[in-house]
Coordinates of C-alpha atoms in Angstrom, one line a residue:
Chain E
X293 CA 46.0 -99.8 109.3
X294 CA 48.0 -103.2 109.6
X295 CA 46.9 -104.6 106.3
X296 CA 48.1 -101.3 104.5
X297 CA 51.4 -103.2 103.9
X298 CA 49.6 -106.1 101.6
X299 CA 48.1 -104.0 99.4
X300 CA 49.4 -103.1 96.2
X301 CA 47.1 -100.5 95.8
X302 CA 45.3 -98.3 97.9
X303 CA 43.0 -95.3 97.1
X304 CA 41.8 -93.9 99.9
X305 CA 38.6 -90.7 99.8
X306 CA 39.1 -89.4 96.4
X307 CA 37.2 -86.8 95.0
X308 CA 37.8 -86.5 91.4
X309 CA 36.3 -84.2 88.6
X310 CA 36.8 -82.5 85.4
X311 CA 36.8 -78.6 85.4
X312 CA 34.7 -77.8 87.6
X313 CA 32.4 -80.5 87.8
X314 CA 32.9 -83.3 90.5
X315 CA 32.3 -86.8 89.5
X316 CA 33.4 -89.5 91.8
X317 CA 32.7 -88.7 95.8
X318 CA 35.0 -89.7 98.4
X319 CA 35.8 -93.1 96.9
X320 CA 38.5 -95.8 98.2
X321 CA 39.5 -99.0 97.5
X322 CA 42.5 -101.6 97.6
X323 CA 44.1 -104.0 95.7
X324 CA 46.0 -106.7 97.9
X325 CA 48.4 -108.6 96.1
X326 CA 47.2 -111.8 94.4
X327 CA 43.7 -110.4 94.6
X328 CA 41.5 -109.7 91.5
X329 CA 39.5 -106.8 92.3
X330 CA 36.0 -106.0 90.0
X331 CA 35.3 -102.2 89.7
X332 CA 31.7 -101.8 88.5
X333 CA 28.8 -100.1 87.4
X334 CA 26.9 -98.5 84.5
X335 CA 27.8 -95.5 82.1
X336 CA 28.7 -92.6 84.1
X337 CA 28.9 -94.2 87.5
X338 CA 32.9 -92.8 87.9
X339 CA 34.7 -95.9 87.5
X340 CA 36.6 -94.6 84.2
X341 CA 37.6 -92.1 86.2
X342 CA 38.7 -94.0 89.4
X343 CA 40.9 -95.5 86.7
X344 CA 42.1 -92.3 85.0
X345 CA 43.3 -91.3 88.4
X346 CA 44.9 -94.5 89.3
X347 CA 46.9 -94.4 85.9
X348 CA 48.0 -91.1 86.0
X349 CA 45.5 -89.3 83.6
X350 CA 44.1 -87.1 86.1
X351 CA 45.2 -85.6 89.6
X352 CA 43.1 -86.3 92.9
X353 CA 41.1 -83.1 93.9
X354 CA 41.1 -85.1 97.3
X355 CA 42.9 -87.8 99.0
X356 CA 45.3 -90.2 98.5
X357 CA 46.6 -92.8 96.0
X358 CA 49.1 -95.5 97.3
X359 CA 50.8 -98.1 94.8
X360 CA 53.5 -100.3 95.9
X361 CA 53.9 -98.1 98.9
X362 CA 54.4 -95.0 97.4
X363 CA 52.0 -91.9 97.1
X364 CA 51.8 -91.6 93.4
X365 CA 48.7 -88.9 93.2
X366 CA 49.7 -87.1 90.2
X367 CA 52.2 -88.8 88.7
X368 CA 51.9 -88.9 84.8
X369 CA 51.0 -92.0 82.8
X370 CA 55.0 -93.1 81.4
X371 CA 55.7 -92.8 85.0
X372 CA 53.5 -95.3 86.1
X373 CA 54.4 -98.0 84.1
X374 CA 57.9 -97.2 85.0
X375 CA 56.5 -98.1 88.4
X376 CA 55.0 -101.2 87.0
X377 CA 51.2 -100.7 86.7
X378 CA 50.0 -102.2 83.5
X379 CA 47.4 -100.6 81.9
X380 CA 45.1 -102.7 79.3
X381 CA 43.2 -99.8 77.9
X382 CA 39.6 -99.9 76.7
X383 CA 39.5 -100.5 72.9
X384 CA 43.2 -102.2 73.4
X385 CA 45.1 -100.0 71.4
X386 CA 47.0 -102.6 69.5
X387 CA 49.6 -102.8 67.0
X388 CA 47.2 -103.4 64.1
X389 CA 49.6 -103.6 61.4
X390 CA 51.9 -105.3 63.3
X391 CA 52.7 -109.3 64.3
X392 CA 51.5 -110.6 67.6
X393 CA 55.0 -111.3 68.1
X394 CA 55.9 -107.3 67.6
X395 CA 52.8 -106.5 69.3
X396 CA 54.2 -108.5 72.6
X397 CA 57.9 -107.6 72.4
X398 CA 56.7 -103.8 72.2
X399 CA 55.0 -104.4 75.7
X400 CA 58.6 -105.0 76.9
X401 CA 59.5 -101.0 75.5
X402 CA 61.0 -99.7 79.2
X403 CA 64.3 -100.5 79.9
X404 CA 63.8 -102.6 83.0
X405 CA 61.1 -104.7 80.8
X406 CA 63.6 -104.8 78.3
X407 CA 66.3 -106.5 80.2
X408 CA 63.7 -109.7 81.0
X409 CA 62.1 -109.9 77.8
X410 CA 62.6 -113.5 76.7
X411 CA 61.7 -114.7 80.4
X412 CA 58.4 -112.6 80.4
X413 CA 57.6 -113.9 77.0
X414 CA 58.1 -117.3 77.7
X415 CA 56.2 -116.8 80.7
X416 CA 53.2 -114.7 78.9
X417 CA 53.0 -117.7 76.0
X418 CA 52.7 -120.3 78.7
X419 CA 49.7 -118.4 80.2
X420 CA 47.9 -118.1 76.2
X421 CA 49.3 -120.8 74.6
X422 CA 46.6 -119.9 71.2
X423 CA 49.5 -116.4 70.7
X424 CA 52.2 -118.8 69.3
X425 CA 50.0 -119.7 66.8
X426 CA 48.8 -116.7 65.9
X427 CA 52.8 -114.8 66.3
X428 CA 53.2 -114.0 62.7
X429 CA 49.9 -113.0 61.8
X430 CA 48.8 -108.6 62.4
X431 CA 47.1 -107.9 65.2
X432 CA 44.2 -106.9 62.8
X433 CA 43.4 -109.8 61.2
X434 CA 42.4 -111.7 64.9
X435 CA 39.2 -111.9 66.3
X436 CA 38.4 -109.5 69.3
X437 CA 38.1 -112.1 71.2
X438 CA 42.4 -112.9 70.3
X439 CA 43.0 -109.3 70.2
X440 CA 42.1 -108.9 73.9
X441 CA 44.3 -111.3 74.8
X442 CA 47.0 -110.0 73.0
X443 CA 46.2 -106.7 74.7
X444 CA 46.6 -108.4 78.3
X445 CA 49.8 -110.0 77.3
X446 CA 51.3 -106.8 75.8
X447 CA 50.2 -105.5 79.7
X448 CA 52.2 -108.6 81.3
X449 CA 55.3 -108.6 78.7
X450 CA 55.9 -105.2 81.2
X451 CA 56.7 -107.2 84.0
X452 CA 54.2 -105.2 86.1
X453 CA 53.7 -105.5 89.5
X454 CA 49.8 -104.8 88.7
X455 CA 47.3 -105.0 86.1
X456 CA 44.6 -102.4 85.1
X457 CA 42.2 -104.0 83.0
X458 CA 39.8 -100.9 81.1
X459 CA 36.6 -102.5 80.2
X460 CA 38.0 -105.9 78.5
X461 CA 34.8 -106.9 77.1
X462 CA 33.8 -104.4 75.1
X463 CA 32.4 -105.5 71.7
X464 CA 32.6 -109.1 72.3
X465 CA 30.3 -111.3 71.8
X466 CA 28.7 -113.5 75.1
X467 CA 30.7 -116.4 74.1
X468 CA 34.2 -114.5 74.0
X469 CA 33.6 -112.4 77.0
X470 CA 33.6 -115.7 78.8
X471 CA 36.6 -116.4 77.1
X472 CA 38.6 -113.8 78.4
X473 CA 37.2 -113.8 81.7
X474 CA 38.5 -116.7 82.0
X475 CA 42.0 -115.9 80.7
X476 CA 42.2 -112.7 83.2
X477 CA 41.3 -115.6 86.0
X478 CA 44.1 -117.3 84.9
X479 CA 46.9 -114.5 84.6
X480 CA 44.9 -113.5 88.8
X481 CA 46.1 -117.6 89.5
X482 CA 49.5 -116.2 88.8
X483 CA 49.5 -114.2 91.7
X484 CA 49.5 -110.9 89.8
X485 CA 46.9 -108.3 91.1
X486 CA 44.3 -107.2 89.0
X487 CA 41.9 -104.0 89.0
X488 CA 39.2 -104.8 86.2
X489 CA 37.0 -102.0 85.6
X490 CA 34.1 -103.2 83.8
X491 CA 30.2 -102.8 82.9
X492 CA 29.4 -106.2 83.0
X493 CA 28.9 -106.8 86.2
X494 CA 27.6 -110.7 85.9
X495 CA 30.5 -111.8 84.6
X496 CA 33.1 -109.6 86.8
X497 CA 31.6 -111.2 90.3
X498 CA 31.9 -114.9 88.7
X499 CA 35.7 -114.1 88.5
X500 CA 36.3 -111.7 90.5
X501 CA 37.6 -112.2 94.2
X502 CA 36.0 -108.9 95.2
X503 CA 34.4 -106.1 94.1
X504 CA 33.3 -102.3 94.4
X505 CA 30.0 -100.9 93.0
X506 CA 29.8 -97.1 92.0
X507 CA 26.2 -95.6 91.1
X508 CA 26.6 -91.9 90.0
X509 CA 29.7 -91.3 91.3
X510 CA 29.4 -93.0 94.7
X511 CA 30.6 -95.9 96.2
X512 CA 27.3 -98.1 97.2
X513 CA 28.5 -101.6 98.0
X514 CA 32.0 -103.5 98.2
X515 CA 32.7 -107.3 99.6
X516 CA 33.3 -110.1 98.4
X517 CA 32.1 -111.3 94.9
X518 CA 30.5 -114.3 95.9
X519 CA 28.4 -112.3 98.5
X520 CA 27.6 -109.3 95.8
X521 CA 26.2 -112.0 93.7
X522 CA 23.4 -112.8 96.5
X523 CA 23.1 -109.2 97.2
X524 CA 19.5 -108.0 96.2
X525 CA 20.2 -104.5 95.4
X526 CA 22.8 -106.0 92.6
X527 CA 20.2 -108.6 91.4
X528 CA 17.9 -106.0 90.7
X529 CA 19.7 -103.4 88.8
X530 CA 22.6 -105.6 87.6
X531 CA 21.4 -109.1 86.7
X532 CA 18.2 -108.8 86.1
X533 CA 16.7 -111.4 88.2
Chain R
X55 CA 61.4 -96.6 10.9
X56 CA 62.2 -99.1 12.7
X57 CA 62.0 -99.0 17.0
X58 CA 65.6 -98.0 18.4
X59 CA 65.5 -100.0 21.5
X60 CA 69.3 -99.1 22.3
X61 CA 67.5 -95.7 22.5
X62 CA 64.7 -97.0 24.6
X63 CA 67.0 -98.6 27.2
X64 CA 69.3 -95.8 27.5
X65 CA 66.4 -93.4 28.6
X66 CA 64.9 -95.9 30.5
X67 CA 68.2 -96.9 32.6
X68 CA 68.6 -92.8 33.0
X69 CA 65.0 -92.9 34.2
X70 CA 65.3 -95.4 36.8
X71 CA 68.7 -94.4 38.1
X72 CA 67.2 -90.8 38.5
X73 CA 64.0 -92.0 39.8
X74 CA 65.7 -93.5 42.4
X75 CA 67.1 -90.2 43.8
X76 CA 63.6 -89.2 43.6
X77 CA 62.4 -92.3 45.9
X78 CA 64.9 -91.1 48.0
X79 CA 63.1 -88.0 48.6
X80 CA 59.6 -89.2 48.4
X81 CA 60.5 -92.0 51.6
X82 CA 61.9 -89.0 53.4
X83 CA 58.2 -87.0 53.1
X84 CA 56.3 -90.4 53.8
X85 CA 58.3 -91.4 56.7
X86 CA 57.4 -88.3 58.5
X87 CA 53.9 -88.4 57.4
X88 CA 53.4 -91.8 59.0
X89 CA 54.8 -91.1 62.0
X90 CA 53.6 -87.6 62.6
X91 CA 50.8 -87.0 60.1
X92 CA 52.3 -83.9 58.9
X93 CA 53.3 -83.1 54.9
X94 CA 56.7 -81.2 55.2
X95 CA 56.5 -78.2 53.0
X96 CA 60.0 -77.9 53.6
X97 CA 61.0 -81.1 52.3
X98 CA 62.4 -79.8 48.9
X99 CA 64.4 -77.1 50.7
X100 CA 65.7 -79.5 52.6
X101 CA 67.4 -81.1 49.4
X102 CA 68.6 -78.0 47.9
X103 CA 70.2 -77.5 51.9
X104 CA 72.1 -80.8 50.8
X105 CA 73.0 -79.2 47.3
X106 CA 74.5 -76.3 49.0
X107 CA 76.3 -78.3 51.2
X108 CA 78.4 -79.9 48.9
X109 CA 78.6 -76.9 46.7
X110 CA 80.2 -74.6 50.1
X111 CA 82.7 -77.7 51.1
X112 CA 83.7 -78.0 47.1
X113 CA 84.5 -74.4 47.5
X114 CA 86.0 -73.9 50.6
X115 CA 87.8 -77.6 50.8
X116 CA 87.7 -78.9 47.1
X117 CA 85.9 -82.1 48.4
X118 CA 84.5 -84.5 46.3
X119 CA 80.5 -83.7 46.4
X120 CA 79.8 -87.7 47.3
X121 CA 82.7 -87.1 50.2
X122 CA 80.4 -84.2 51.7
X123 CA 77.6 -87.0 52.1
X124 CA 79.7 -88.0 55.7
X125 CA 79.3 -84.5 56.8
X126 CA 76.0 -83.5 55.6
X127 CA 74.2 -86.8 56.7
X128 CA 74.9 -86.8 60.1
X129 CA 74.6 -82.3 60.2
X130 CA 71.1 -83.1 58.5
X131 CA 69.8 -85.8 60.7
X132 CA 70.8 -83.5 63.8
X133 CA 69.2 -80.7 62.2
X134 CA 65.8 -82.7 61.6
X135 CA 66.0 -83.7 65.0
X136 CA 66.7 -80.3 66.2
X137 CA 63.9 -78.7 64.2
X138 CA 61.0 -81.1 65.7
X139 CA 62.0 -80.3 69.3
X140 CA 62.0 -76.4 68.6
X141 CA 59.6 -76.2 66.6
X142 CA 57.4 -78.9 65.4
X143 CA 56.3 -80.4 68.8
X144 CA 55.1 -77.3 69.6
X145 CA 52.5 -77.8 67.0
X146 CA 51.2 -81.2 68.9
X147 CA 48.0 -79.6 70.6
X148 CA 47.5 -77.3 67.4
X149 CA 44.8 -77.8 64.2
X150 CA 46.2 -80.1 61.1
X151 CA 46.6 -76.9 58.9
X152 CA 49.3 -75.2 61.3
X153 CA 51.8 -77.9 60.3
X154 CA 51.5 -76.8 57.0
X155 CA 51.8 -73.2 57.3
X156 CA 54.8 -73.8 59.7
X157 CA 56.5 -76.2 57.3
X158 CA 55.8 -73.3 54.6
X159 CA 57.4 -71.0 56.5
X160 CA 60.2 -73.0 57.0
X161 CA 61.0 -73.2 53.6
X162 CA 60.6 -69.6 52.9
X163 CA 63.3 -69.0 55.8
X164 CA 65.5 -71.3 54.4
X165 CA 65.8 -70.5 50.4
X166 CA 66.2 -66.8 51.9
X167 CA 68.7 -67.7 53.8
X168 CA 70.5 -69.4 51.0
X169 CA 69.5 -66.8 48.9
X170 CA 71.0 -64.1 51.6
X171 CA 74.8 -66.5 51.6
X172 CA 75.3 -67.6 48.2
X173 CA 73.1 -65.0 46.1
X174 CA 70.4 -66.2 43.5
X175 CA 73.1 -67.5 40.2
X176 CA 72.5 -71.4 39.9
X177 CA 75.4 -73.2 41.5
X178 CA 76.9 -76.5 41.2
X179 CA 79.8 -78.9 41.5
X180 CA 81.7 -79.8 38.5
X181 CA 84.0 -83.2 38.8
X182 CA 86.1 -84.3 36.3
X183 CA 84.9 -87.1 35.7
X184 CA 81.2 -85.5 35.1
X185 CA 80.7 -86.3 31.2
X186 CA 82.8 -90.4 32.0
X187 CA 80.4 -93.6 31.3
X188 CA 80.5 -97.2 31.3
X189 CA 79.4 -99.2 28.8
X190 CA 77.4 -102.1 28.4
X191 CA 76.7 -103.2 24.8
X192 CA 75.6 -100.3 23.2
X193 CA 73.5 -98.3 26.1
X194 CA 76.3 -96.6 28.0
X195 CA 75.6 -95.4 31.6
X196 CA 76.8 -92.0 33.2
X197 CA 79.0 -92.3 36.1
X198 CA 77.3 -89.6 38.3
X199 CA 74.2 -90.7 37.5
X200 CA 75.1 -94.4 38.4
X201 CA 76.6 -93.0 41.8
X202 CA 73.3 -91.8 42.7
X203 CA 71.9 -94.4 42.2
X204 CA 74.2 -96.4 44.0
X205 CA 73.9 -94.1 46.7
X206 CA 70.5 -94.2 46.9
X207 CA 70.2 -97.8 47.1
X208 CA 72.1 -98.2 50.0
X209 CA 70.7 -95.6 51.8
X210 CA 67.1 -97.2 51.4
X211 CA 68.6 -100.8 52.2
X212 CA 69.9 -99.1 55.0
X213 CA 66.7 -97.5 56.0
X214 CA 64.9 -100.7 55.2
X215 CA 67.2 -102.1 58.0
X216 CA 66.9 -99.9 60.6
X217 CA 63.1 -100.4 60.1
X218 CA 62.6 -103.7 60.2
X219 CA 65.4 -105.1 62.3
X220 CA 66.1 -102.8 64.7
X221 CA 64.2 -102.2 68.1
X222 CA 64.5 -98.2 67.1
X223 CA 62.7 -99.5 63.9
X224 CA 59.8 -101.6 65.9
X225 CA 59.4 -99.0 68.2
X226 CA 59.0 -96.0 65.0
X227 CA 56.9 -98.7 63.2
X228 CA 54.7 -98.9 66.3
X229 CA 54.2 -95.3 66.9
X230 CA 53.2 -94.6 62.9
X231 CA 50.6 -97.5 63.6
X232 CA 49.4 -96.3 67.0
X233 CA 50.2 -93.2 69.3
X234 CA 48.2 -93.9 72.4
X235 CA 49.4 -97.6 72.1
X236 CA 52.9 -96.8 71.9
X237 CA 52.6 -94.2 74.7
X238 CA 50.7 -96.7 77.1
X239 CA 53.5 -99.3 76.6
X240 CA 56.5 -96.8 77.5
X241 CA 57.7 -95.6 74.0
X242 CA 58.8 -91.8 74.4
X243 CA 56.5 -91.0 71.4
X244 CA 58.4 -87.4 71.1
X245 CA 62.0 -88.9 70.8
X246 CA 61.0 -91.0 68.2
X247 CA 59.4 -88.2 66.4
X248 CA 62.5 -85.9 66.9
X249 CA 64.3 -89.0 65.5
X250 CA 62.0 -89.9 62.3
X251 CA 62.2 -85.6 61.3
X252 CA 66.2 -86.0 62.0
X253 CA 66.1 -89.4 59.2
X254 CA 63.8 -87.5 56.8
X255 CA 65.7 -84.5 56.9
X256 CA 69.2 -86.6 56.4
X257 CA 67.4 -88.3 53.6
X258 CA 66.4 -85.3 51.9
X259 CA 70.3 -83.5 51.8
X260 CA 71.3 -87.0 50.6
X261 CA 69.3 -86.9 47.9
X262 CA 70.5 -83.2 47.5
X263 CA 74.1 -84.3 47.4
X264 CA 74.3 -86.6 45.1
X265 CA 72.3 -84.4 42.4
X266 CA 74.5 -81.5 42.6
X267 CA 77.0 -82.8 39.9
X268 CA 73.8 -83.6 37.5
X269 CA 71.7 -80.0 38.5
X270 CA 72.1 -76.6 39.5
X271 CA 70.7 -75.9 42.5
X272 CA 69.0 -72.2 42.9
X273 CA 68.0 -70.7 46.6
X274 CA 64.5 -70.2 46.6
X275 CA 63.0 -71.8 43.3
X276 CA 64.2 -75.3 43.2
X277 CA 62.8 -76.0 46.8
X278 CA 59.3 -75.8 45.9
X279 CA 60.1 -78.2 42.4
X280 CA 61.4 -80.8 44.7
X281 CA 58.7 -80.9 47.4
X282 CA 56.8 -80.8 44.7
X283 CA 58.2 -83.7 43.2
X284 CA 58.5 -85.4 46.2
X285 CA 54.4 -84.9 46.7
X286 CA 53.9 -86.8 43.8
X287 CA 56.0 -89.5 44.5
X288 CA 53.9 -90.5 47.4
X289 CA 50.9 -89.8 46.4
X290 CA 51.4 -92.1 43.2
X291 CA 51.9 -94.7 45.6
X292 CA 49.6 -94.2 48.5
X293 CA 50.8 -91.6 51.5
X294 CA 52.8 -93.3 54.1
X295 CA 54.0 -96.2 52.8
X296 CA 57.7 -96.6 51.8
X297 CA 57.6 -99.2 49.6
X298 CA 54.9 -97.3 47.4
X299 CA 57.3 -93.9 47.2
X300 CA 60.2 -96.6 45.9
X301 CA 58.0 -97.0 42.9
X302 CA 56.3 -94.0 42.7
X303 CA 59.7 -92.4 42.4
X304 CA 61.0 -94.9 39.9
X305 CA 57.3 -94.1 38.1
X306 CA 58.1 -90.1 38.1
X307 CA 61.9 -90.9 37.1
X308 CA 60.8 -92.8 33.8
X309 CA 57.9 -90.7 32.7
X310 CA 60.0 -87.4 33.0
X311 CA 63.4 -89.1 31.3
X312 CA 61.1 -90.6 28.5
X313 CA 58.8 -87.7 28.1
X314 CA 62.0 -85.5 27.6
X315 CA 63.6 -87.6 25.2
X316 CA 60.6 -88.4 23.1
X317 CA 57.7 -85.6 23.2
X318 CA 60.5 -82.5 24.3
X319 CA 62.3 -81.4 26.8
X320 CA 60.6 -78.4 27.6
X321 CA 58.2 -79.6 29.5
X322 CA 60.0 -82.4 31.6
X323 CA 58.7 -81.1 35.0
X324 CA 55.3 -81.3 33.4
X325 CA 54.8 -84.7 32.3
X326 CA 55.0 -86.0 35.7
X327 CA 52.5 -84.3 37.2
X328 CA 50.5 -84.9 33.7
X329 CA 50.4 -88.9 35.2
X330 CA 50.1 -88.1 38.5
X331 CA 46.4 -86.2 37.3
X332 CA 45.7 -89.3 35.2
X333 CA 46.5 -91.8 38.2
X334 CA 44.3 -89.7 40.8
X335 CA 41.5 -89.7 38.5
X336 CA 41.8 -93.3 37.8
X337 CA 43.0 -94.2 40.9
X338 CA 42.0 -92.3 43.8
X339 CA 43.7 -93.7 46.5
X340 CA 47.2 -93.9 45.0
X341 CA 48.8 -96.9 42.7
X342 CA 49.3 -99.6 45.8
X343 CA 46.5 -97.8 48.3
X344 CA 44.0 -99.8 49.8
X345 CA 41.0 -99.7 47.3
X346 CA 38.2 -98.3 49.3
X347 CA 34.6 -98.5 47.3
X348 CA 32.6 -95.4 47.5
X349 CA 28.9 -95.9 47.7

């Protein structure tokens, strides 16, 4: 265990379920920091649920969950971010009547996040310059393309020590998922670690620096993106080739 | 005969003016209902709980009715607050139509209890300078009814304030726009709501207060005319928007002073909701709502 004290985050042989119905077996998985880690697979494979646990939605039936060295299984969402995961949630959950500019100072709502707002927004407008101009406009009115971004700098205006991306590309079109695939391999050149849960599994291993494939709840291949992208098994079901 | 627009401005001023106390009440109900996407049934009782209030420290302390706004703004905001921790929150989980019943409830258990202390005989506060007016040119304006609207101006600017410029205000404005948003980004969702009830409620007795030296306030009946009144208000403008129950309330001022003064007076309470029928059917989704087309 000598690399335990890189990692960021560390889930290690999970079993998690609803009621009584078990749907991820003995799953595990690290985020080292600096990394940008892909978690994928189809509908139903467990990895909303990996991410529900990680968050603080649900409780492990089994195992353990490690972020910034502490055990955190069970811990509730608010408390969480107060340990500074960020969670980008799937259908962003945005300010819709609001400005991008309110959108991005609510990110900085906890006290600590509070205190370094104006550095953190500085910093989060340097990393998607396009926001300034779109500051005074609501959230609505921008593209979903623009609105994931603004979602992902809400996450950073935290200060987080990690990012938990839920499915970023959902309902974009081809064109803007590269977009902000792009933009999440940006805010990873940062140094900030990244879990990015997603079903697109092309695009995740072209930006990705590893990855973890679930099928139906288990864990059936993890390495290094580059390496997945050769990997038969994923070129069949996955890419289509 | 020729059109007596002296006439005509008089009732209009006393329209506005008392239209504005009844904005005050309407922003109360909206507020809440865009944060927590409840109607308070309790809302009028909530007023005649601010009627009382001046009426019991008149009695007790000969104040001035407007002086018993510094006690009864603060005692109603705490009371608000109070209430949605007890009792409201517990409702989170349950269907839409507990809120009402509990808010129903709550309004029964509070014109009983006023009922129970001060007995059922209208009551109100008589200052000497009830009947005193200013002039300008010939429409002359009443002192107590200019107060109240002076009273409720700044309590809306102030309002508008807190809203708009205040990170209390970003952070209430975000959790009427989006729950699970404001949750995921650390706002204690709860607080606010306990905060939002507590400004509705301080709202309401203002609004209460300042009408006690133009009405007489009865326990259990007048509660049900002012959430009543307060209904329309933001409905005529569109549920959960602010700026709509301003007008709505100036709208409901004007058509009751106006109906009163030229049709009769008998049926004041009437005409309002007569235009609040005629603006549903014409306009289903409120005077500033967001047209939707139905196909």
């Amino acid at each position: 265990m000598s690399d335990q004290a890189d990692n960021v985050l560390s889930v290690q042989n999970v079993d998690l379920g609803y009621g009584s119905l078990k749907v991820v077996f003995d799953a595990s998985l690290t985020v080292k920091s600096g990394e940008l880690v892909g978690l994928i697979g189809g509908n139903g494979s467990g990895k909303s649920t990996i991410l529900r646990a990680v968050s603080g939605m649900i409780k492990p039936w089994k195992g353990t969950i490690h972020f910034d060295g502490q055990e955190v299984s069970g811990r509730k969402p608010h408390e969480m971010a107060r340990l500074g995961l960020a969670h980008v949630p799937m259908g962003r959950q945005l300010f819709g009547n609001m400005t991008v500019h309110d959108n991005l100072l609510l990110g900085a709502s906890l006290p600590a996040a509070r205190d370094r707002r104006d550095e953190n927004l500085e910093k989060v407008l340097t990393l998607f310059p396009d926001l300034k101009k779109y500051a005074r406009e609501k959230a609505v009115q921008l593209s979903g393309g623009q609105q994931q971004m603004v979602a992902i700098a809400r996450g950073l205006m935290l200060g987080p020590k990690m990012i938990l991306l839920d499915e970023p590309s959902l309902g974009l079109s081809p064109l803007l998922v590269k977009d902000v695939m792009a933009a999440i391999r940006r805010v990873a050149d940062t140094g900030m670690p990244i879990l990015l849960v997603e079903q697109n599994v092309k695009q995740v291993l072209q930006v990705s620096d590893r990855a973890y494939v679930l099928e139906n709840g288990y864990q059936v291949l993890d390495g290094p993106s580059s390496a997945l992208q050769g990997n038969e098994m994923i070129k069949k079901a996955y890419l289509g080739l | 005969m020729m059109f007596d627009y002296v006439s005509f401005l008089q009732n209009l001023s006393n329209g506005v003016l008392i239209g504005g106390v009844y904005a005050l009440i309407g922003v109360g109900l909206t507020l809440v209902f865009g944060v927590m996407k409840i109607i308070n049934f309790a809302h009028g009782d909530f007023v005649i709980l601010g009627m009382y209030c001046a009426v019991l420290l008149n009695s007790l302390l000969g104040w001035d009715p407007y002086l018993s706004l510094l006690v009864a703004m603060p005692l109603g905001f705490m009371a608000g607050a109070l209430l949605q921790r007890l009792v409201l929150s517990r409702l989170m989980e349950a269907p839409p139509e507990s809120s009402l019943l509990v808010t129903l409830g709550l309004a029964l258990v509070i014109g009983n209890i006023l009922l129970l202390t001060f007995g059922a005989e209208p009551k109100s506060v008589n200052v000497s300078y009830a009947s005193s007016t200013v002039s300008l040119g010939k429409v002359s304006f009443s002192i107590i009814l200019l107060l109240a609207g002076l009273a409720t101006m700044v309590v809306i600017a102030g309002l508008y304030t807190v809203l708009n410029h205040t990170e209390l205000g970003r952070a209430i404005r975000a959790t009427a726009d989006n729950r699970l948003g404001a949750e995921l980004v650390g706002i204690n969702t709860r607080w606010i709501e306990a905060v939002v009830f507590g400004i509705g409620m301080a709202l309401a007795v203002t609004a209460g207060v300042v009408l006690i030296p133009l009405l007489f306030a009865t326990p259990t009946f007048s509660g049900a005319i002012f959430t009543l009144k307060a209904f329309v208000v933001t409905v005529l403008g569109g549920l959960g928007n602010i700026g709509a129950a301003i007008a709505g309330g100036l709208l409901l001022g004007v058509v009751e002073v106006m109906g009163a003064s030229y049709l009769t007076s008998d049926y004041r309470d009437a005409y309002g909701l007569l235009v609040f029928l005629l603006i549903l059917l014409l306009r289903p989704e409120g005077l500033f709502g967001k047209t939707v087309k139905r196909v």
